[in-house]
C-alpha positions as CSV (number, residue, x, y, z in Angstrom):
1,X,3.0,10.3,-10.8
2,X,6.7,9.8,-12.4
3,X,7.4,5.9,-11.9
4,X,10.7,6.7,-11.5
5,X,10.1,9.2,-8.7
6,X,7.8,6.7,-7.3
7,X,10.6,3.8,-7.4
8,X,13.3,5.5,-6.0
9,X,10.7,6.8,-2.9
10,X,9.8,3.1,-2.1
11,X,13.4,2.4,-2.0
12,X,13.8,5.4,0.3
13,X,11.6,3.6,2.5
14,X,13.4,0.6,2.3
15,X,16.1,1.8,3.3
16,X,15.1,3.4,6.6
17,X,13.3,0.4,7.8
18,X,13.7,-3.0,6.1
19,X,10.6,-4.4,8.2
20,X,8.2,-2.5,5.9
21,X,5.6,-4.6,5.0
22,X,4.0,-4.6,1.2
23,X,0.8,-3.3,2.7
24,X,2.8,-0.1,4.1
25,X,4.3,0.2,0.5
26,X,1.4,-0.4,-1.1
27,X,0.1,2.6,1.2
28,X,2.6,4.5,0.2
29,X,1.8,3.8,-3.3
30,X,-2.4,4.8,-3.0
31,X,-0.5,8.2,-1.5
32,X,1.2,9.3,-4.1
């Protein structure tokens, strides 16, 4: 998985919902 694909995702998420908690990113992460 690109990083940078993997970066800009996480701050996709970020910005739809700002209560994300690291254990949803890190979700995300495991995922990809």
């Amino acid at each position: 998985m690109n990083e940078n694909f993997l970066s800009v995702r996480i701050e996709e998420i970020l910005m739809k919902s700002d209560r994300f908690t690291d254990a949803q990113i890190m979700g995300v992460i495991r995922q990809a």
